Amino acid sequence: FSLDTDILLTTRMVKRKGDPRENAFDAMKTGLTMSMAAVVAFGALFVLSTLTHIPTYSEISSVALAGLFGDVFATWGINAVMVLYHVEHRKVKE
């Protein structure tokens, strides 16, 4: 899942014309929508598995939720900043 959001961010920022910050914001809206949909789905699975005492589903959903929250931080807090820096400095050199 993390790979999908990184590819979404990079392709929208590098290949699209226009303002890099606007492209990053558009990519972030799409990426966070994808991530929040997955958080809701795995959150529901976690609650359901806790109520029904199914440890396998509980473990799967808790690992997926931790990965999703880590992905949001890594993609939009770290990678987006680096890609934006690269795109803006590439335009200065041109």
One Martini backbone bead per residue (centre of mass of N, CA, C, O) as a GRO file, in nm:
protein
   94
    1PHE     BB    1   0.057   0.064  -0.019
    2SER     BB    2   0.299   0.253  -0.006
    3LEU     BB    3   0.372   0.237  -0.304
    4ASP     BB    4   0.119   0.373  -0.417
    5THR     BB    5   0.157   0.655  -0.280
    6ASP     BB    6   0.439   0.711  -0.398
    7ILE     BB    7   0.361   0.698  -0.696
    8LEU     BB    8   0.144   0.911  -0.691
    9LEU     BB    9   0.321   1.144  -0.599
   10THR     BB   10   0.549   1.134  -0.813
   11THR     BB   11   0.380   1.151  -1.076
   12ARG     BB   12   0.229   1.418  -1.008
   13MET     BB   13   0.493   1.594  -0.970
   14VAL     BB   14   0.676   1.525  -1.225
   15LYS     BB   15   0.464   1.503  -1.483
   16ARG     BB   16   0.316   1.750  -1.410
   17LYS     BB   17   0.196   2.043  -1.470
   18GLY     BB   18   0.268   2.315  -1.277
   19ASP     BB   19   0.217   2.342  -0.953
   20PRO     BB   20   0.373   2.154  -0.717
   21ARG     BB   21   0.189   2.213  -0.469
   22GLU     BB   22  -0.078   2.142  -0.608
   23ASN     BB   23   0.001   1.852  -0.684
   24ALA     BB   24   0.053   1.760  -0.392
   25PHE     BB   25  -0.232   1.815  -0.284
   26ASP     BB   26  -0.383   1.626  -0.477
   27ALA     BB   27  -0.229   1.370  -0.392
   28MET     BB   28  -0.304   1.386  -0.091
   29LYS     BB   29  -0.607   1.357  -0.116
   30THR     BB   30  -0.602   1.078  -0.246
   31GLY     BB   31  -0.414   0.925  -0.044
   32LEU     BB   32  -0.585   0.981   0.216
   33THR     BB   33  -0.839   0.844   0.116
   34MET     BB   34  -0.719   0.565   0.089
   35SER     BB   35  -0.617   0.537   0.382
   36MET     BB   36  -0.888   0.589   0.533
   37ALA     BB   37  -1.038   0.349   0.413
   38ALA     BB   38  -0.845   0.137   0.534
   39VAL     BB   39  -0.877   0.218   0.830
   40VAL     BB   40  -1.176   0.159   0.850
   41ALA     BB   41  -1.163  -0.140   0.770
   42PHE     BB   42  -0.947  -0.232   0.987
   43GLY     BB   43  -1.102  -0.121   1.229
   44ALA     BB   44  -1.349  -0.303   1.197
   45LEU     BB   45  -1.191  -0.566   1.219
   46PHE     BB   46  -1.079  -0.518   1.500
   47VAL     BB   47  -1.346  -0.492   1.650
   48LEU     BB   48  -1.467  -0.762   1.561
   49SER     BB   49  -1.231  -0.942   1.668
   50THR     BB   50  -1.263  -0.856   1.962
   51LEU     BB   51  -1.563  -0.942   2.003
   52THR     BB   52  -1.499  -1.254   1.881
   53HIS     BB   53  -1.214  -1.368   1.950
   54ILE     BB   54  -1.000  -1.325   1.690
   55PRO     BB   55  -0.662  -1.325   1.671
   56THR     BB   56  -0.584  -1.316   1.373
   57TYR     BB   57  -0.748  -1.060   1.294
   58SER     BB   58  -0.623  -0.878   1.505
   59GLU     BB   59  -0.331  -0.893   1.403
   60ILE     BB   60  -0.376  -0.801   1.114
   61SER     BB   61  -0.513  -0.525   1.178
   62SER     BB   62  -0.289  -0.402   1.358
   63VAL     BB   63  -0.063  -0.409   1.146
   64ALA     BB   64  -0.210  -0.246   0.928
   65LEU     BB   65  -0.254   0.010   1.095
   66ALA     BB   66   0.042   0.069   1.156
   67GLY     BB   67   0.126   0.086   0.855
   68LEU     BB   68  -0.061   0.319   0.772
   69PHE     BB   69   0.045   0.533   0.970
   70GLY     BB   70   0.340   0.513   0.870
   71ASP     BB   71   0.279   0.587   0.574
   72VAL     BB   72   0.169   0.869   0.615
   73PHE     BB   73   0.427   0.982   0.736
   74ALA     BB   74   0.633   0.900   0.514
   75THR     BB   75   0.496   1.022   0.264
   76TRP     BB   76   0.385   1.320   0.374
   77GLY     BB   77   0.643   1.396   0.568
   78ILE     BB   78   0.893   1.306   0.372
   79ASN     BB   79   0.863   1.245   0.063
   80ALA     BB   80   0.713   1.505  -0.022
   81VAL     BB   81   0.942   1.698   0.052
   82MET     BB   82   1.160   1.580  -0.136
   83VAL     BB   83   1.005   1.605  -0.405
   84LEU     BB   84   0.948   1.907  -0.390
   85TYR     BB   85   1.240   1.997  -0.380
   86HIS     BB   86   1.321   1.874  -0.650
   87VAL     BB   87   1.116   2.018  -0.836
   88GLU     BB   88   1.185   2.314  -0.759
   89HIS     BB   89   1.499   2.292  -0.831
   90ARG     BB   90   1.461   2.209  -1.127
   91LYS     BB   91   1.320   2.475  -1.218
   92VAL     BB   92   1.552   2.669  -1.151
   93LYS     BB   93   1.763   2.540  -1.358
   94GLU     BB   94   1.580   2.592  -1.629
   0.00000   0.00000   0.00000
